[in-house]
PDB file of C-alpha atoms and ligand atoms in Angstrom:
ATOM      1  CA  MET Y   1      12.753 -10.522   5.541  1.00 77.00           C
ATOM      2  CA  PHE Y   2       9.644 -11.480   7.523  1.00 88.00           C
ATOM      3  CA  LYS Y   3       9.067 -15.085   8.486  1.00 90.00           C
ATOM      4  CA  ASP Y   4       5.432 -15.447   9.520  1.00 95.00           C
ATOM      5  CA  ASN Y   5       2.044 -15.895   7.911  1.00 95.00           C
ATOM      6  CA  ARG Y   6       1.994 -12.844   5.681  1.00 97.00           C
ATOM      7  CA  SER Y   7       1.602 -13.245   1.936  1.00 97.00           C
ATOM      8  CA  GLY Y   8       4.133 -10.619   0.933  1.00 97.00           C
ATOM      9  CA  THR Y   9       1.658  -9.070  -1.510  1.00 98.00           C
ATOM     10  CA  VAL Y  10      -0.062  -5.726  -1.124  1.00 98.00           C
ATOM     11  CA  VAL Y  11      -2.382  -3.870  -3.482  1.00 98.00           C
ATOM     12  CA  VAL Y  12      -2.637  -0.089  -3.439  1.00 98.00           C
ATOM     13  CA  VAL Y  13      -6.323   0.791  -3.205  1.00 98.00           C
ATOM     14  CA  LEU Y  14      -8.295   3.996  -3.583  1.00 98.00           C
ATOM     15  CA  ASN Y  15      -9.698   5.166  -0.294  1.00 98.00           C
ATOM     16  CA  CYS Y  16     -13.403   5.035  -0.995  1.00 98.00           C
ATOM     17  CA  VAL Y  17     -13.661   1.558  -2.452  1.00 96.00           C
ATOM     18  CA  ILE Y  18     -13.356   0.314   1.096  1.00 95.00           C
ATOM     19  CA  ASN Y  19     -15.318   3.253   2.471  1.00 97.00           C
ATOM     20  CA  HIS Y  20     -18.018   4.529   0.156  1.00 98.00           C
ATOM     21  CA  ASN Y  21     -18.952   6.978   2.899  1.00 98.00           C
ATOM     22  CA  ALA Y  22     -16.040   9.120   1.726  1.00 98.00           C
ATOM     23  CA  ARG Y  23     -17.577   9.698  -1.697  1.00 97.00           C
ATOM     24  CA  ALA Y  24     -19.200  12.833  -3.038  1.00 96.00           C
ATOM     25  CA  MET Y  25     -22.976  13.057  -2.819  1.00 96.00           C
ATOM     26  CA  GLY Y  26     -24.602  10.618  -5.236  1.00 95.00           C
ATOM     27  CA  ALA Y  27     -21.472   8.569  -5.934  1.00 96.00           C
ATOM     28  CA  ALA Y  28     -21.741   5.843  -3.285  1.00 96.00           C
ATOM     29  CA  ARG Y  29     -22.574   2.483  -4.843  1.00 95.00           C
ATOM     30  CA  CYS Y  30     -22.794   0.451  -1.656  1.00 95.00           C
ATOM     31  CA  PRO Y  31     -23.233   1.149   2.061  1.00 97.00           C
ATOM     32  CA  GLY Y  32     -19.579   0.925   2.984  1.00 97.00           C
ATOM     33  CA  ILE Y  33     -17.086  -1.587   1.614  1.00 97.00           C
ATOM     34  CA  ASN Y  34     -17.052  -2.977  -1.893  1.00 97.00           C
ATOM     35  CA  THR Y  35     -17.177  -6.570  -0.724  1.00 97.00           C
ATOM     36  CA  ASP Y  36     -16.565  -7.978  -4.216  1.00 97.00           C
ATOM     37  CA  LEU Y  37     -13.186  -6.297  -4.342  1.00 98.00           C
ATOM     38  CA  LEU Y  38     -12.445  -7.299  -0.782  1.00 97.00           C
ATOM     39  CA  LYS Y  39     -13.209 -10.921  -1.644  1.00 98.00           C
ATOM     40  CA  VAL Y  40     -10.734 -10.912  -4.526  1.00 98.00           C
ATOM     41  CA  LEU Y  41      -8.041  -9.467  -2.286  1.00 98.00           C
ATOM     42  CA  THR Y  42      -8.879 -11.856   0.545  1.00 98.00           C
ATOM     43  CA  ASP Y  43      -8.960 -14.915  -1.718  1.00 98.00           C
ATOM     44  CA  HIS Y  44      -5.433 -14.095  -2.852  1.00 98.00           C
ATOM     45  CA  GLY Y  45      -4.141 -13.214   0.585  1.00 98.00           C
ATOM     46  CA  ALA Y  46      -3.299  -9.686  -0.484  1.00 98.00           C
ATOM     47  CA  GLY Y  47      -3.014  -6.826   1.960  1.00 98.00           C
ATOM     48  CA  ILE Y  48      -4.066  -3.252   1.284  1.00 98.00           C
ATOM     49  CA  ILE Y  49      -2.278   0.059   1.151  1.00 98.00           C
ATOM     50  CA  GLN Y  50      -5.237   2.414   1.396  1.00 98.00           C
ATOM     51  CA  MET Y  51      -4.563   5.682  -0.379  1.00 98.00           C
ATOM     52  CA  PRO Y  52      -5.971   8.914   1.053  1.00 98.00           C
ATOM     53  CA  CYS Y  53      -9.139  10.423  -0.418  1.00 98.00           C
ATOM     54  CA  PRO Y  54      -7.796  13.552  -2.098  1.00 98.00           C
ATOM     55  CA  GLU Y  55     -11.137  15.297  -2.565  1.00 98.00           C
ATOM     56  CA  ARG Y  56     -12.072  14.902   1.091  1.00 98.00           C
ATOM     57  CA  ILE Y  57      -8.664  15.974   2.300  1.00 98.00           C
ATOM     58  CA  VAL Y  58      -8.005  18.981   0.092  1.00 98.00           C
ATOM     59  CA  ILE Y  59     -11.613  20.224   0.015  1.00 98.00           C
ATOM     60  CA  ASP Y  60     -13.699  18.454   2.676  1.00 98.00           C
ATOM     61  CA  LEU Y  61     -16.178  15.607   3.007  1.00 98.00           C
ATOM     62  CA  PRO Y  62     -19.185  17.483   1.549  1.00 98.00           C
ATOM     63  CA  ARG Y  63     -16.918  18.962  -1.204  1.00 98.00           C
ATOM     64  CA  THR Y  64     -17.903  22.471  -0.179  1.00 98.00           C
ATOM     65  CA  ARG Y  65     -17.492  24.884  -3.074  1.00 98.00           C
ATOM     66  CA  SER Y  66     -19.175  27.877  -4.595  1.00 97.00           C
ATOM     67  CA  GLU Y  67     -22.297  27.347  -6.642  1.00 97.00           C
ATOM     68  CA  GLY Y  68     -21.568  26.361 -10.205  1.00 97.00           C
ATOM     69  CA  THR Y  69     -18.024  25.225  -9.427  1.00 98.00           C
ATOM     70  CA  ASP Y  70     -17.341  21.573 -10.108  1.00 97.00           C
ATOM     71  CA  ILE Y  71     -15.126  19.445  -7.864  1.00 98.00           C
ATOM     72  CA  ARG Y  72     -12.244  19.270 -10.317  1.00 97.00           C
ATOM     73  CA  THR Y  73     -12.132  23.032 -10.600  1.00 98.00           C
ATOM     74  CA  ALA Y  74     -12.358  23.380  -6.830  1.00 98.00           C
ATOM     75  CA  MET Y  75      -9.282  21.150  -6.451  1.00 98.00           C
ATOM     76  CA  ASP Y  76      -7.343  22.984  -9.099  1.00 98.00           C
ATOM     77  CA  THR Y  77      -5.755  25.768  -7.032  1.00 98.00           C
ATOM     78  CA  PRO Y  78      -2.023  26.067  -6.329  1.00 98.00           C
ATOM     79  CA  GLU Y  79      -2.499  25.244  -2.630  1.00 98.00           C
ATOM     80  CA  ARG Y  80      -4.723  22.249  -3.238  1.00 98.00           C
ATOM     81  CA  LEU Y  81      -2.536  20.907  -6.028  1.00 98.00           C
ATOM     82  CA  ALA Y  82       0.468  21.182  -3.716  1.00 98.00           C
ATOM     83  CA  HIS Y  83      -1.511  19.346  -1.048  1.00 98.00           C
ATOM     84  CA  CYS Y  84      -2.364  16.602  -3.559  1.00 98.00           C
ATOM     85  CA  GLN Y  85       1.303  16.307  -4.468  1.00 98.00           C
ATOM     86  CA  GLN Y  86       2.136  15.871  -0.773  1.00 98.00           C
ATOM     87  CA  LEU Y  87      -0.405  13.064  -0.576  1.00 98.00           C
ATOM     88  CA  VAL Y  88       1.087  11.471  -3.682  1.00 98.00           C
ATOM     89  CA  MET Y  89       4.567  11.584  -2.161  1.00 98.00           C
ATOM     90  CA  GLY Y  90       3.260   9.827   0.939  1.00 98.00           C
ATOM     91  CA  VAL Y  91       1.722   7.039  -1.137  1.00 98.00           C
ATOM     92  CA  VAL Y  92       4.868   6.628  -3.233  1.00 98.00           C
ATOM     93  CA  ALA Y  93       7.016   6.497  -0.096  1.00 98.00           C
ATOM     94  CA  GLU Y  94       4.778   3.800   1.364  1.00 98.00           C
ATOM     95  CA  ILE Y  95       4.923   1.751  -1.830  1.00 98.00           C
ATOM     96  CA  LYS Y  96       8.706   2.072  -1.927  1.00 98.00           C
ATOM     97  CA  GLU Y  97       9.026   0.913   1.648  1.00 98.00           C
ATOM     98  CA  PHE Y  98       7.095  -2.275   0.924  1.00 98.00           C
ATOM     99  CA  LEU Y  99       9.032  -2.889  -2.283  1.00 98.00           C
ATOM    100  CA  ALA Y 100      12.323  -2.362  -0.470  1.00 97.00           C
ATOM    101  CA  CYS Y 101      11.306  -5.062   2.009  1.00 97.00           C
ATOM    102  CA  GLY Y 102      10.681  -7.539  -0.795  1.00 96.00           C
ATOM    103  CA  TYR Y 103       6.919  -7.236  -1.112  1.00 98.00           C
ATOM    104  CA  LYS Y 104       5.092  -7.564  -4.391  1.00 98.00           C
ATOM    105  CA  VAL Y 105       2.866  -4.641  -5.338  1.00 98.00           C
ATOM    106  CA  PRO Y 106       1.049  -5.934  -8.413  1.00 98.00           C
ATOM    107  CA  ALA Y 107      -1.541  -3.186  -8.872  1.00 98.00           C
ATOM    108  CA  ILE Y 108      -2.716   0.272  -7.983  1.00 98.00           C
ATOM    109  CA  LEU Y 109      -6.490   0.685  -8.020  1.00 97.00           C
ATOM    110  CA  GLY Y 110      -7.840   4.137  -8.791  1.00 97.00           C
ATOM    111  CA  GLY Y 111     -11.334   5.430  -9.283  1.00 96.00           C
ATOM    112  CA  ASP Y 112     -14.033   5.345 -11.897  1.00 94.00           C
ATOM    113  CA  VAL Y 113     -13.617   7.328 -15.088  1.00 92.00           C
ATOM    114  CA  LYS Y 114     -15.498  10.416 -13.936  1.00 92.00           C
ATOM    115  CA  SER Y 115     -13.839  10.869 -10.560  1.00 96.00           C
ATOM    116  CA  PRO Y 116     -12.312  14.361 -10.388  1.00 97.00           C
ATOM    117  CA  GLY Y 117      -9.726  13.159  -7.871  1.00 98.00           C
ATOM    118  CA  CYS Y 118      -8.988   9.574  -8.814  1.00 97.00           C
ATOM    119  CA  ALA Y 119     -10.129   8.789 -12.356  1.00 96.00           C
ATOM    120  CA  VAL Y 120      -8.051   6.396 -14.390  1.00 95.00           C
ATOM    121  CA  PRO Y 121      -8.790   6.472 -18.102  1.00 89.00           C
ATOM    122  CA  ALA Y 122      -8.515   2.747 -17.592  1.00 62.00           C
ATOM    123  CA  ASP Y 123      -9.018   0.060 -20.058  1.00 59.00           C
ATOM    124  CA  THR Y 124      -7.094   1.098 -23.122  1.00 53.00           C
ATOM    125  CA  THR Y 125      -8.504  -1.959 -24.855  1.00 52.00           C
ATOM    126  CA  ASP Y 126     -11.980  -0.515 -24.424  1.00 57.00           C
ATOM    127  CA  GLN Y 127     -12.855   1.594 -27.475  1.00 59.00           C
ATOM    128  CA  ALA Y 128     -15.792   3.247 -25.735  1.00 58.00           C
ATOM    129  CA  THR Y 129     -13.550   4.444 -22.922  1.00 55.00           C
ATOM    130  CA  ARG Y 130     -11.014   5.822 -25.362  1.00 55.00           C
ATOM    131  CA  ASP Y 131     -13.690   7.506 -27.427  1.00 59.00           C
ATOM    132  CA  ALA Y 132     -15.215   9.135 -24.368  1.00 67.00           C
ATOM    133  CA  GLY Y 133     -11.956  11.038 -23.888  1.00 71.00           C
ATOM    134  CA  HIS Y 134     -11.744  10.329 -20.188  1.00 80.00           C
ATOM    135  CA  GLN Y 135      -8.899  12.008 -18.404  1.00 91.00           C
ATOM    136  CA  TRP Y 136      -6.842  11.212 -15.335  1.00 95.00           C
ATOM    137  CA  GLY Y 137      -8.084  12.485 -12.000  1.00 97.00           C
ATOM    138  CA  ILE Y 138      -5.999  15.215 -10.418  1.00 98.00           C
ATOM    139  CA  PHE Y 139      -4.528  12.924  -7.760  1.00 98.00           C
ATOM    140  CA  THR Y 140      -4.115   9.823  -9.911  1.00 97.00           C
ATOM    141  CA  GLY Y 141      -2.562  11.846 -12.715  1.00 97.00           C
ATOM    142  CA  MET Y 142       0.018  13.209 -10.285  1.00 98.00           C
ATOM    143  CA  LEU Y 143       0.593   9.728  -8.889  1.00 98.00           C
ATOM    144  CA  LYS Y 144       1.204   8.308 -12.342  1.00 97.00           C
ATOM    145  CA  THR Y 145       3.679  11.089 -13.125  1.00 97.00           C
ATOM    146  CA  GLU Y 146       5.550  10.581  -9.842  1.00 98.00           C
ATOM    147  CA  LEU Y 147       5.729   6.814 -10.292  1.00 98.00           C
ATOM    148  CA  GLU Y 148       7.188   7.290 -13.757  1.00 97.00           C
ATOM    149  CA  LYS Y 149       9.637   9.881 -12.451  1.00 98.00           C
ATOM    150  CA  GLN Y 150      10.837   7.447  -9.814  1.00 98.00           C
ATOM    151  CA  GLY Y 151      11.000   4.512 -12.239  1.00 98.00           C
ATOM    152  CA  LEU Y 152       8.275   2.492 -10.549  1.00 98.00           C
ATOM    153  CA  GLU Y 153       6.351   0.376 -13.011  1.00 96.00           C
ATOM    154  CA  ILE Y 154       3.129  -0.651 -11.318  1.00 97.00           C
ATOM    155  CA  PRO Y 155      -0.027  -0.918 -13.412  1.00 96.00           C
ATOM    156  CA  ILE Y 156      -2.788   1.493 -12.432  1.00 96.00           C
ATOM    157  CA  ARG Y 157      -6.370   0.616 -13.165  1.00 96.00           C
ATOM    158  CA  GLY Y 158      -9.627   2.215 -12.163  1.00 95.00           C
ATOM    159  CA  ILE Y 159     -12.272   0.258 -10.331  1.00 96.00           C
ATOM    160  CA  ARG Y 160     -15.273   1.275 -12.437  1.00 94.00           C
ATOM    161  CA  ASP Y 161     -18.004   0.363 -10.015  1.00 95.00           C
ATOM    162  CA  SER Y 162     -20.660   2.604 -11.572  1.00 94.00           C
ATOM    163  CA  ALA Y 163     -21.684  -0.358 -13.739  1.00 94.00           C
ATOM    164  CA  GLU Y 164     -21.678  -4.060 -12.989  1.00 96.00           C
ATOM    165  CA  LYS Y 165     -20.068  -4.967 -16.309  1.00 94.00           C
ATOM    166  CA  THR Y 166     -17.053  -2.692 -15.937  1.00 93.00           C
ATOM    167  CA  LEU Y 167     -16.643  -3.637 -12.274  1.00 96.00           C
ATOM    168  CA  ARG Y 168     -16.526  -7.319 -13.239  1.00 96.00           C
ATOM    169  CA  ALA Y 169     -13.927  -6.583 -15.927  1.00 95.00           C
ATOM    170  CA  ASP Y 170     -11.755  -4.676 -13.476  1.00 95.00           C
ATOM    171  CA  LEU Y 171     -12.008  -7.381 -10.820  1.00 97.00           C
ATOM    172  CA  ALA Y 172     -11.116 -10.030 -13.404  1.00 97.00           C
ATOM    173  CA  TRP Y 173      -8.035  -7.996 -14.311  1.00 96.00           C
ATOM    174  CA  LEU Y 174      -7.078  -7.777 -10.642  1.00 97.00           C
ATOM    175  CA  GLU Y 175      -7.542 -11.537 -10.237  1.00 98.00           C
ATOM    176  CA  GLU Y 176      -5.134 -12.062 -13.119  1.00 97.00           C
ATOM    177  CA  ARG Y 177      -2.560  -9.732 -11.609  1.00 97.00           C
ATOM    178  CA  LEU Y 178      -2.798 -11.473  -8.244  1.00 98.00           C
ATOM    179  CA  SER Y 179      -2.724 -14.956  -9.740  1.00 97.00           C
ATOM    180  CA  ALA Y 180       0.538 -14.078 -11.462  1.00 95.00           C
ATOM    181  CA  CYS Y 181       2.214 -13.137  -8.148  1.00 92.00           C
TER     182      CYS Y 181
HETATM  183  S1  SF4 W 201     -11.436  11.360  -4.519  1.00 56.11           S
HETATM  184 FE1  SF4 W 201     -10.833   9.235  -4.911  1.00 56.11          FE
HETATM  185  S2  SF4 W 201     -10.852   8.245  -2.926  1.00 56.11           S
HETATM  186 FE2  SF4 W 201     -11.992  10.147  -2.738  1.00 56.11          FE
HETATM  187  S3  SF4 W 201     -14.101   9.563  -3.081  1.00 56.11           S
HETATM  188 FE3  SF4 W 201     -13.284  10.217  -5.042  1.00 56.11          FE
HETATM  189  S4  SF4 W 201     -12.560   8.334  -6.033  1.00 56.11           S
HETATM  190 FE4  SF4 W 201     -12.818   7.911  -3.865  1.00 56.11          FE
END
């Protein structure tokens, strides 16, 4: 459809991996952008669909909540869940628009395994991850459900940047997905 320099490939990316300033207190791993991820995307000529940060949007940037309430619980109200679902629908609509125009969307990148909003239980080949009983984040769980409902089969994987080893494994997976495009 488009005849210019674009690659025709876009990756759906969690908000904070290209803006760690959006993260909850204590969760930022780098000053701003995860440049390792950006390099992989750049090397393969992939563009980015940046998803919204659900925690920041449905709560706020400092994740204001009553003492003793964790972020997941703070998000888990009817209004905030409905807001998350709205965000999910926006992301799915954007993905569908690119797909309808012939783009490849080889991956959706969610958050690390403990993110209340964006966790992806991730690497099902990783026994330790399975044993830890990690669950989907509120937003990513809804996204997965909506993608399945709409028959969109796009692999979702968390970018586990809390440890160098898991980050490398996730970037290697992304490289493979992009190389196959
Ligand atoms: S909710 Fe998602 S996008 Fe927002 S800071 Fe957490 S992992 Fe990142």
